[in-house]
Amino acid sequence: MAKEWAKSFYNSSAWKHTREAILKRDRYRCQSAGCRRTAEEVHHIVELTEKNVNDIKISLNPNNLTSLCSDCHKRITKQMKSKDYGILEEIIFDENGYPISAEDSPGRCK
């Protein structure tokens, strides 16, 4: 669920249009390495924060957005927030520049 400061952004027509464009660009396929599921969510590679939500170079930039299935999105978000992992300490990037866990290997999608 969106944080209070992000609700107006996620309800905006600019986000809805951009979100749909990203899903179409990625052919509604999860972009997490090895996952072949249908993408339902669009993930900000550089995390959206209260400070940068109005910076379109981050919030609406197609190069900062990737399509993910719900499970991969939850996993990546949890890893980025987890004290066990630290922010991005255990995240590596695949050949397309998308974040994946160091534990991930092709074909692994939970």
Steps between C-alpha positions, in 0.01 A plus 500: 500500500625843410622730772291807564745735325496279187126453458443805281791397278372143454149632430625747237430454132873549430587195713214290363606578142869436571424179690299362208773602253764313706287186522447514123872565439585191704219300336337443837786266596685510830849637438659328800773267378366153432138581579248434229185618677260769390590845633229683686712765669748769400802544726715809553863385475610812688255497788224757497519721810319799638794713386512377139134419425464826305824449305384354170856387426440241774124461538402477132829418327460181292866420567421489873197274461466128446212255487485232768261229612356554845724237664824639355397856585432403862829309520711781354331764714544287813867442421558870445342580838628203699750562777648161419585615150547872545396730222622345178797330670388156386343615176683453173388607157425278203616563145212745449583705810211368707554417867512135602600334824851355518325176592293507181593282213331454163174316538452595864179688560314464827 
